[in-house]
Amino acid sequence: MAREDYESVIGLEVHAELSTKTKIFCNCPTEFGGEPNTHCCPVCMAMPGALPVLNEKVVEYAVKAGLATNSTISRDSKNDRKNYFYPDLPKSYQISQYDKPLCEKGFIEIEIGEEKKKIGITRIHIEEDAGKLNHDDYGRGSLVDLNRAGVPLIEIVSEPDMRSVEEADKYLKKLKSILEYIEVSDCKMQEGSLRADVNVSIRKKGQKEYGTRTEMKNMNSFKSITRAIEYEIGRQIEVVENGGKIDQETLRWDEVSGKTFPMRNKEDSQDYRYFPEPDLVAIKLSEEYIENIRKNLPELPESRKQRYLTEYNLSEKGANILTASKYLSDFFEKSTKICNNPKAVCNWIMSDIARILNEKEMEPDEIPFTSEDLAELIELIDKGTISSKIAKDVLDKMFEKPEKPTKIIKENGWLQISDEGAIKEVVQKIISQNLQSVQDYRGGKEKALGFLVGQAMKETKGKANPQMLNTMFKEALK
Ligand code: ADP
Ligand code: ZN
Ligand code: MG
């Protein structure tokens, strides 16, 4: 059978670090970085007898995430101990949630071409992060840093509803943007505040039962996630095609070789000996509490997109690109408020800014200039101070060093020439140098005008006001 005869099945377990100020069971700061073991106390270092107290904000953030993903919020929930030994886990158990998660049965909508598809969310639960082992800096073993121990996480478990790499990529991007919009996580994948366990299986098309899955843990870039899924689908098909069978195991993705390697057999939940956390009380939420959070949810990507279509008349494509990133979308709105030209702001972001970000492999939040600067650039074009061609050069410079567009234009002598006398001079010069084109134009060849204007632009290094050139050539050639 060929590759096309198989279908892939993908499910994601996404961990997002919550951006609460303090940890989930103590008052230590959650701030990233800091000298090792300085954001710690007896609770998150697991001193005997230290007692956890649940941070209310963590519950609030998780409920927000649940509501924003159409989940049912459980009014009766609890914490459980998940027991395992690892040097980054000083208690030898993680406080998580087992059979009564805070949120269940939600979904996220993704767009595949023109079609919308719902990806089910099985559950969202709260848990604590582990510490960090530093292997690299010290030749002889590992050192444990507990700054991250007890940082709150939500785990968002999807149904195995995705059928292609593209669907998995879209789902994760949508989930990330929702979490950013509701401001419960900064979702910085480079810093590990958003990471995914990727589960992949294959089955023959038309087959009802799922195949055996493998799992790749702790993936933290879109690029490696898509590459890893792609590779794993191919590997599984090959195994099955060669008469083998897939083992349920945890794999390690190796970025350099672009392959997956077995890490360990998959553990079952019974291996963890889950039991209710005796040091914490049950989490009981009132209907009123939940409704209050629902009422105060900020605008989500989908409704913001609709608003862009109606309020600003943007194209579907433009609205999609802008709202996919909260950062870009906020950037767009701030610029638009100042320069009052939504179409232009959208176009600059979608075309030139997106292109440069792509070339420089930068994320939107790394744009080195402000929304005010972009608004200023667009106003300068709208007022005729610079041509849009020069504006592209200005933008390039804005990516190089943070300076106001006006300053860049002055420094480089890029002001548009709108002085009538100066333009007239250029027009006369070009006419005298291109008598053939002048004849053509007078003989009815409209195109020749474009050529002359082009020559004048060249002469002035793109600085002449094109509208003025147009009218003044027409005048002169009457
Ligand atoms: P755990 O990995 O902790 O044992 P689950 O059994 O709940 O947890 O499954 C975890 C993830 O694996 C879920 O996101 C689910 O959608 C996905 N999954 C389950 N079965 C399959 C399968 N046959 N193929 C691909 N993904 C699957
Ligand atoms: Zn602490
Ligand atoms: Mg798993």
Coordinates of C-alpha atoms and ligand atoms in Angstrom, one line a residue:
M1 CA 0.0 0.0 0.0
A2 CA 1.1 3.5 -0.6
R3 CA 1.5 6.4 1.8
E4 CA -1.8 7.9 0.6
D5 CA -3.7 4.8 1.9
Y6 CA -2.9 5.8 5.4
E7 CA -4.3 8.5 7.6
S8 CA -2.5 10.0 10.5
V9 CA -4.1 10.7 13.9
I10 CA -2.6 13.4 16.2
G11 CA -3.4 14.5 19.7
L12 CA -1.6 17.2 21.6
E13 CA -1.0 17.7 25.3
V14 CA 0.0 21.4 25.7
H15 CA 1.6 22.8 28.9
A16 CA 1.4 26.5 29.4
E17 CA 3.1 28.3 32.2
L18 CA 0.6 30.8 33.8
S19 CA 1.7 34.4 34.1
T20 CA 0.6 34.8 37.8
K21 CA 3.0 36.8 39.9
T22 CA 3.6 34.0 42.4
K23 CA 3.8 30.3 42.3
I24 CA 0.9 27.8 42.6
F25 CA 1.4 26.8 46.3
C26 CA 3.6 29.4 47.8
N27 CA 4.5 33.1 47.5
C28 CA 7.7 32.8 45.6
P29 CA 8.0 34.8 42.4
T30 CA 7.4 33.0 39.0
E31 CA 9.8 35.3 37.1
F32 CA 11.9 33.6 34.5
G33 CA 15.7 33.6 35.1
G34 CA 17.3 34.8 38.3
E35 CA 20.2 33.3 40.1
P36 CA 19.6 29.5 40.7
N37 CA 17.6 28.7 43.8
T38 CA 16.8 32.3 44.7
H39 CA 13.0 32.1 44.0
C40 CA 12.4 29.3 46.5
C41 CA 11.0 28.7 49.9
P42 CA 10.4 25.6 52.1
V43 CA 7.2 24.8 50.2
C44 CA 8.6 24.7 46.7
M45 CA 11.8 23.1 48.0
A46 CA 9.8 20.3 49.6
M47 CA 11.0 20.8 53.2
P48 CA 9.2 18.2 55.4
G49 CA 6.1 19.7 57.0
A50 CA 5.8 22.7 54.7
L51 CA 2.2 23.0 53.6
P52 CA 0.9 24.2 50.2
V53 CA -1.8 26.8 49.8
L54 CA -3.5 27.0 46.4
N55 CA -3.0 30.4 44.6
E56 CA -6.5 31.6 43.7
K57 CA -5.2 33.4 40.6
V58 CA -4.2 30.0 39.2
V59 CA -7.8 28.8 39.4
E60 CA -9.1 32.0 37.8
Y61 CA -6.6 31.8 34.9
A62 CA -7.4 28.1 34.3
V63 CA -11.2 28.9 34.3
K64 CA -10.5 31.7 31.8
A65 CA -8.7 29.3 29.5
G66 CA -11.6 26.8 29.9
L67 CA -14.2 29.4 29.0
A68 CA -12.2 30.7 26.0
T69 CA -12.0 27.1 24.7
N70 CA -15.7 26.4 25.1
S71 CA -15.1 24.0 27.9
T72 CA -17.4 23.0 30.8
I73 CA -16.1 24.3 34.1
S74 CA -16.3 21.9 36.9
R75 CA -17.8 23.4 40.1
D76 CA -16.3 20.5 42.1
S77 CA -12.7 19.8 41.5
K78 CA -9.6 18.7 43.4
N79 CA -5.8 18.2 43.4
D80 CA -4.1 14.9 43.2
R81 CA -0.6 13.6 43.8
K82 CA 1.2 12.1 40.8
N83 CA 4.1 10.1 42.2
Y84 CA 7.4 9.6 40.4
F85 CA 11.0 10.1 41.1
Y86 CA 13.2 12.5 39.2
P87 CA 15.9 14.8 40.6
D88 CA 14.1 18.0 39.4
L89 CA 11.0 17.0 41.5
P90 CA 12.0 17.4 45.2
K91 CA 8.8 16.1 46.7
S92 CA 8.9 13.0 44.5
Y93 CA 5.4 13.8 43.6
Q94 CA 3.8 16.5 41.4
I95 CA 0.6 18.1 42.6
S96 CA -1.7 17.8 39.6
Q97 CA -5.3 16.9 38.9
Y98 CA -6.4 13.4 38.0
D99 CA -10.1 12.4 37.8
K100 CA -11.6 15.8 38.5
P101 CA -10.0 18.4 36.3
L102 CA -11.1 22.0 36.4
C103 CA -12.3 22.1 32.8
E104 CA -13.6 19.4 30.4
K105 CA -15.2 18.9 27.0
G106 CA -14.2 22.0 25.1
F107 CA -13.2 22.7 21.5
I108 CA -11.2 25.0 19.4
E109 CA -12.1 25.9 15.8
I110 CA -9.5 25.9 13.1
E111 CA -9.8 26.8 9.4
I112 CA -8.6 24.4 6.8
G113 CA -8.9 26.1 3.5
E114 CA -12.6 27.3 3.4
E115 CA -13.7 24.7 5.9
K116 CA -14.0 25.1 9.7
K117 CA -13.1 22.1 11.8
K118 CA -13.6 21.6 15.6
I119 CA -10.8 20.1 17.5
G120 CA -12.0 18.6 20.8
I121 CA -10.4 19.5 24.1
T122 CA -10.7 16.6 26.5
R123 CA -9.6 18.5 29.6
I124 CA -7.7 21.4 31.1
H125 CA -6.1 20.9 34.5
I126 CA -3.8 22.8 36.8
E127 CA -0.5 21.5 38.1
E128 CA 2.9 22.6 39.2
D129 CA 6.1 22.7 37.1
A130 CA 9.2 20.9 38.1
G131 CA 12.7 22.4 38.7
K132 CA 15.4 22.5 36.1
L133 CA 18.6 20.3 35.8
N134 CA 21.6 22.1 34.4
H135 CA 23.9 19.6 32.7
D136 CA 25.8 21.6 30.3
D137 CA 27.8 24.2 32.4
Y138 CA 29.3 21.7 34.8
G139 CA 31.4 18.9 33.5
R140 CA 30.9 16.5 36.4
G141 CA 27.1 15.9 36.8
S142 CA 24.0 18.1 37.1
L143 CA 23.0 20.9 39.3
V144 CA 19.4 21.4 40.3
D145 CA 17.7 24.8 40.1
L146 CA 14.4 25.0 41.8
N147 CA 13.4 28.5 40.7
R148 CA 10.8 26.9 38.3
A149 CA 9.6 24.3 40.8
G150 CA 6.0 25.3 41.7
V151 CA 5.4 27.6 38.8
P152 CA 1.8 27.1 37.8
L153 CA 0.9 25.3 34.6
I154 CA -2.2 24.4 32.8
E155 CA -2.2 21.3 30.7
I156 CA -4.6 21.3 27.8
V157 CA -5.3 17.9 26.5
S158 CA -6.8 17.6 23.0
E159 CA -8.9 14.7 21.6
P160 CA -7.0 12.8 18.9
D161 CA -8.9 14.8 16.3
M162 CA -6.2 16.1 14.1
R163 CA -5.5 14.3 10.8
S164 CA -2.5 16.1 9.3
V165 CA 0.5 18.1 10.2
E166 CA -1.3 21.2 8.9
E167 CA -4.2 20.6 11.3
A168 CA -1.9 20.1 14.3
D169 CA 0.1 23.3 13.4
K170 CA -3.1 25.3 13.0
Y171 CA -4.6 24.0 16.3
L172 CA -1.5 24.8 18.3
K173 CA -1.3 28.3 16.7
K174 CA -4.9 29.0 17.5
L175 CA -4.5 27.7 21.1
K176 CA -1.5 29.9 21.6
S177 CA -3.2 32.9 20.3
I178 CA -6.3 32.3 22.5
L179 CA -4.0 32.0 25.6
E180 CA -2.3 35.3 24.6
Y181 CA -5.6 37.1 24.1
I182 CA -6.9 36.2 27.5
E183 CA -3.5 37.0 29.0
V184 CA -3.0 33.9 31.1
S185 CA 0.4 33.0 29.7
D186 CA 3.1 34.8 27.7
C187 CA 3.4 31.6 25.6
K188 CA 7.1 32.2 24.9
M189 CA 8.1 28.9 23.3
Q190 CA 11.8 29.8 23.4
E191 CA 11.6 30.1 27.2
G192 CA 9.6 27.0 27.5
S193 CA 6.5 28.6 28.8
L194 CA 4.5 26.8 26.1
R195 CA 5.5 23.3 25.2
A196 CA 3.7 20.3 23.7
D197 CA 3.7 16.5 24.0
V198 CA 2.8 15.3 20.6
N199 CA 1.0 11.9 20.1
V200 CA 1.0 10.4 16.7
S201 CA -0.5 7.2 15.2
I202 CA -1.5 6.0 11.8
R203 CA -4.3 3.8 10.5
K204 CA -5.5 2.6 7.1
K205 CA -8.0 5.0 5.6
G206 CA -11.5 3.8 6.4
Q207 CA -10.4 1.9 9.5
K208 CA -12.4 2.9 12.6
E209 CA -10.0 1.9 15.5
Y210 CA -7.0 4.1 16.2
G211 CA -3.6 2.7 15.8
T212 CA -1.0 2.5 18.6
R213 CA 0.5 5.9 19.3
T214 CA 3.9 7.1 20.1
E215 CA 4.6 10.3 22.1
M216 CA 7.2 12.9 21.7
K217 CA 7.6 15.0 24.9
N218 CA 8.3 18.7 25.6
M219 CA 8.5 20.1 22.1
N220 CA 8.9 23.8 22.0
S221 CA 9.0 25.2 18.5
F222 CA 6.5 25.0 15.7
K223 CA 9.2 24.0 13.3
S224 CA 10.4 21.0 15.2
I225 CA 6.8 19.9 16.0
T226 CA 5.8 19.9 12.3
R227 CA 9.1 18.2 11.3
A228 CA 8.8 15.6 14.0
I229 CA 5.2 14.7 13.2
E230 CA 6.1 14.5 9.5
Y231 CA 9.0 12.2 10.2
E232 CA 7.0 10.0 12.7
I233 CA 4.1 9.5 10.3
G234 CA 6.6 8.3 7.6
R235 CA 8.4 6.1 10.1
Q236 CA 5.2 4.4 11.3
I237 CA 4.0 3.8 7.8
E238 CA 7.2 2.2 6.9
V239 CA 7.2 -0.1 10.0
V240 CA 3.7 -1.3 9.2
E241 CA 4.4 -1.7 5.5
N242 CA 7.3 -3.9 6.4
G243 CA 5.0 -6.2 8.4
G244 CA 6.1 -4.7 11.8
K245 CA 4.0 -3.2 14.5
I246 CA 4.2 0.1 16.4
D247 CA 5.2 -0.1 20.1
Q248 CA 3.5 2.4 22.4
E249 CA 6.5 4.3 23.6
T250 CA 7.9 7.7 24.4
L251 CA 10.3 9.0 21.7
R252 CA 12.9 11.7 21.7
W253 CA 13.0 14.0 18.7
D254 CA 16.5 14.9 17.6
E255 CA 16.6 18.2 15.8
V256 CA 20.0 17.6 14.2
S257 CA 19.4 14.3 12.5
G258 CA 15.7 15.0 12.0
K259 CA 14.8 11.6 13.5
T260 CA 13.0 10.2 16.5
F261 CA 14.6 7.7 18.9
P262 CA 13.0 5.5 21.5
M263 CA 13.4 6.9 25.1
R264 CA 11.4 4.6 27.2
N265 CA 8.2 2.4 27.2
K266 CA 5.1 4.5 27.8
E267 CA 4.1 4.6 31.4
D268 CA 0.4 4.0 32.4
S269 CA -1.5 6.2 34.8
Q270 CA -1.4 3.3 37.3
D271 CA 2.3 3.6 37.4
Y272 CA 1.9 7.0 39.1
R273 CA -0.2 5.8 42.0
Y274 CA -2.4 8.9 41.9
F275 CA -4.3 9.8 45.0
P276 CA -6.1 12.9 46.3
E277 CA -3.7 15.5 47.7
P278 CA -4.4 15.4 51.5
D279 CA -2.8 18.8 52.2
L280 CA -5.3 20.8 50.1
V281 CA -9.0 21.2 50.3
A282 CA -11.3 20.5 47.4
I283 CA -11.9 23.3 44.8
K284 CA -15.5 24.4 44.9
L285 CA -16.6 27.1 42.5
S286 CA -19.9 28.9 42.6
E287 CA -21.9 29.5 39.4
E288 CA -21.6 33.2 40.1
Y289 CA -17.8 33.0 40.3
I290 CA -17.7 31.3 36.9
E291 CA -20.2 33.7 35.3
N292 CA -18.3 36.6 36.5
I293 CA -15.1 35.4 34.8
R294 CA -17.1 34.7 31.6
K295 CA -18.5 38.2 31.6
N296 CA -15.1 39.7 31.9
L297 CA -13.4 37.7 29.2
P298 CA -11.5 39.9 26.7
E299 CA -12.2 39.9 23.0
L300 CA -11.0 36.6 21.4
P301 CA -9.3 36.2 18.1
E302 CA -12.4 35.1 16.2
S303 CA -14.6 38.0 17.2
R304 CA -11.7 40.5 16.7
K305 CA -11.4 39.1 13.2
Q306 CA -15.1 39.7 12.5
R307 CA -14.7 43.2 13.8
Y308 CA -11.8 43.9 11.4
L309 CA -13.9 42.7 8.5
T310 CA -16.8 45.0 9.3
E311 CA -15.3 47.9 11.1
Y312 CA -12.1 48.4 9.0
N313 CA -13.2 46.6 5.8
L314 CA -10.1 44.5 5.8
S315 CA -9.7 41.5 3.5
E316 CA -10.3 38.0 5.1
K317 CA -6.6 37.3 4.6
G318 CA -5.5 40.5 6.3
A319 CA -7.8 40.0 9.2
N320 CA -6.6 36.4 9.6
I321 CA -2.9 37.4 9.6
L322 CA -3.3 40.3 12.0
T323 CA -5.5 38.5 14.6
A324 CA -3.5 35.3 14.7
S325 CA -1.0 37.2 16.9
K326 CA -2.3 39.4 19.7
Y327 CA 0.9 41.4 19.5
L328 CA 0.4 42.2 15.8
S329 CA -3.2 42.9 16.2
D330 CA -2.7 45.3 19.1
F331 CA 0.1 46.9 17.1
F332 CA -2.3 47.3 14.1
E333 CA -5.0 48.9 16.3
K334 CA -2.6 51.4 17.9
S335 CA -1.1 52.5 14.6
T336 CA -4.5 52.8 13.0
K337 CA -5.8 55.0 15.9
I338 CA -3.0 57.4 15.2
C339 CA -2.8 57.6 11.4
N340 CA -6.4 56.7 10.7
N341 CA -5.6 54.5 7.6
P342 CA -6.4 50.9 8.6
K343 CA -5.9 49.5 5.0
A344 CA -2.4 51.0 4.8
V345 CA -1.4 49.7 8.3
C346 CA -2.7 46.3 7.4
N347 CA -0.8 46.3 4.1
W348 CA 2.5 47.3 5.6
I349 CA 2.2 44.7 8.3
M350 CA 1.1 41.9 6.0
S351 CA 3.6 42.6 3.2
D352 CA 6.8 44.4 4.1
I353 CA 6.9 43.9 7.8
A354 CA 5.9 40.2 7.6
R355 CA 8.6 39.7 4.9
I356 CA 11.4 41.2 7.0
L357 CA 10.3 39.3 10.1
N358 CA 10.4 36.1 8.0
E359 CA 13.9 36.9 6.6
K360 CA 15.3 37.8 10.0
E361 CA 13.5 34.9 11.7
M362 CA 12.0 37.2 14.2
E363 CA 8.7 37.0 16.1
P364 CA 6.2 39.9 15.9
D365 CA 7.0 41.0 19.5
E366 CA 10.6 41.5 18.4
I367 CA 9.8 44.3 16.0
P368 CA 12.3 47.0 17.1
F369 CA 10.0 50.0 16.5
T370 CA 6.7 51.0 18.0
S371 CA 3.2 51.3 16.5
E372 CA 3.6 55.1 16.7
D373 CA 6.6 54.8 14.4
L374 CA 4.6 52.9 11.8
A375 CA 1.8 55.4 12.0
E376 CA 4.3 58.2 11.5
L377 CA 5.7 56.5 8.4
I378 CA 2.2 56.1 6.9
E379 CA 1.3 59.7 7.7
L380 CA 4.4 60.8 5.9
I381 CA 3.4 58.9 2.8
D382 CA -0.2 60.1 3.0
K383 CA 1.0 63.7 3.3
G384 CA 3.3 63.4 0.3
T385 CA 6.4 64.0 2.4
I386 CA 7.9 60.7 1.0
S387 CA 7.0 58.3 -1.7
S388 CA 5.9 54.8 -0.8
K389 CA 9.0 53.6 -2.6
I390 CA 11.3 55.6 -0.3
A391 CA 9.1 54.4 2.7
K392 CA 10.3 50.9 2.1
D393 CA 13.9 52.0 2.5
V394 CA 12.9 53.9 5.6
L395 CA 11.3 50.7 7.0
D396 CA 14.5 48.7 6.3
K397 CA 16.4 51.3 8.4
M398 CA 13.8 51.2 11.2
F399 CA 14.5 47.5 11.5
E400 CA 18.3 48.3 11.8
K401 CA 18.2 50.9 14.5
P402 CA 15.4 52.4 16.5
E403 CA 15.0 55.9 15.1
K404 CA 11.9 57.9 14.2
P405 CA 11.0 57.8 10.5
T406 CA 11.3 61.6 10.2
K407 CA 14.9 61.5 11.5
I408 CA 15.8 58.7 9.1
I409 CA 14.4 60.6 6.2
K410 CA 16.3 63.8 7.2
E411 CA 19.5 62.0 7.8
N412 CA 19.4 60.3 4.4
G413 CA 18.1 63.3 2.4
W414 CA 15.0 61.3 1.4
L415 CA 12.4 64.1 1.6
Q416 CA 10.1 64.0 -1.4
I417 CA 10.5 66.8 -3.9
S418 CA 7.2 68.6 -4.1
D419 CA 8.6 72.0 -5.0
E420 CA 7.1 73.1 -8.3
G421 CA 10.2 74.8 -9.6
A422 CA 12.4 71.8 -8.9
I423 CA 9.9 69.4 -10.5
K424 CA 9.6 71.6 -13.6
E425 CA 13.3 71.6 -14.1
V426 CA 13.5 67.8 -14.0
V427 CA 10.5 67.5 -16.4
Q428 CA 12.3 69.8 -18.9
K429 CA 15.5 67.9 -18.6
I430 CA 13.9 64.5 -19.2
I431 CA 11.9 65.9 -22.1
S432 CA 15.0 67.2 -23.8
Q433 CA 16.7 63.8 -23.3
N434 CA 13.9 61.7 -24.6
L435 CA 12.6 63.3 -27.7
Q436 CA 11.5 60.0 -29.2
S437 CA 9.2 59.3 -26.3
V438 CA 7.8 62.8 -26.5
Q439 CA 6.9 62.2 -30.1
D440 CA 5.4 58.8 -29.3
Y441 CA 3.2 60.4 -26.6
R442 CA 2.1 63.2 -28.8
G443 CA 1.3 60.6 -31.5
G444 CA -1.1 58.9 -29.1
K445 CA 1.0 56.4 -27.2
E446 CA -0.2 56.9 -23.6
K447 CA 2.4 54.5 -22.3
A448 CA 5.2 56.9 -23.2
L449 CA 4.1 59.1 -20.3
G450 CA 4.8 56.3 -17.9
F451 CA 8.3 55.9 -19.3
L452 CA 9.0 59.7 -18.9
V453 CA 7.8 59.7 -15.3
G454 CA 9.9 56.7 -14.7
Q455 CA 13.0 58.4 -16.0
A456 CA 12.2 61.5 -13.9
M457 CA 11.9 59.3 -10.8
K458 CA 15.3 57.7 -11.6
E459 CA 16.8 61.1 -12.1
T460 CA 15.6 62.2 -8.6
K461 CA 16.4 58.8 -7.0
G462 CA 12.8 58.2 -6.3
K463 CA 12.2 61.4 -4.5
A464 CA 10.0 63.4 -6.9
N465 CA 6.3 63.5 -6.1
P466 CA 4.8 61.2 -8.7
Q467 CA 1.4 62.9 -8.9
M468 CA 3.1 66.2 -9.6
L469 CA 5.4 64.7 -12.2
N470 CA 2.3 63.2 -14.0
T471 CA 0.4 66.5 -14.2
M472 CA 3.5 68.5 -15.1
F473 CA 4.5 66.2 -17.9
K474 CA 1.0 66.3 -19.3
E475 CA 1.0 70.1 -19.1
A476 CA 4.4 70.4 -20.8
L477 CA 3.5 67.9 -23.6
K478 CA 0.1 69.5 -24.5
Ligands
ADP1 P1 -1.3 10.2 28.7 O1 -0.4 10.5 27.5 O2 -1.0 11.1 29.8 O3 -1.3 8.8 29.0 P2 -4.0 10.2 27.4 O4 -4.1 8.7 27.3 O5 -5.2 10.9 27.9 O6 -2.8 10.7 28.3 O7 -3.7 10.7 25.9 C1 -2.9 11.8 25.7 C2 -3.0 12.3 24.3 O8 -2.8 11.3 23.3 C3 -4.3 13.0 24.0 O9 -4.0 14.3 23.5 C4 -4.9 12.2 23.0 O10 -5.7 12.9 22.0 C5 -3.8 11.5 22.3 N1 -4.1 10.2 21.7 C6 -4.7 9.2 22.3 N2 -4.8 8.1 21.5 C7 -4.2 8.5 20.4 C8 -3.9 7.8 19.1 N3 -4.3 6.5 18.9 N4 -3.3 8.5 18.2 C9 -2.8 9.7 18.4 N5 -3.1 10.4 19.5 C10 -3.7 9.8 20.5
ZN2 ZN 8.3 28.8 47.3
MG3 MG 0.9 12.0 27.4

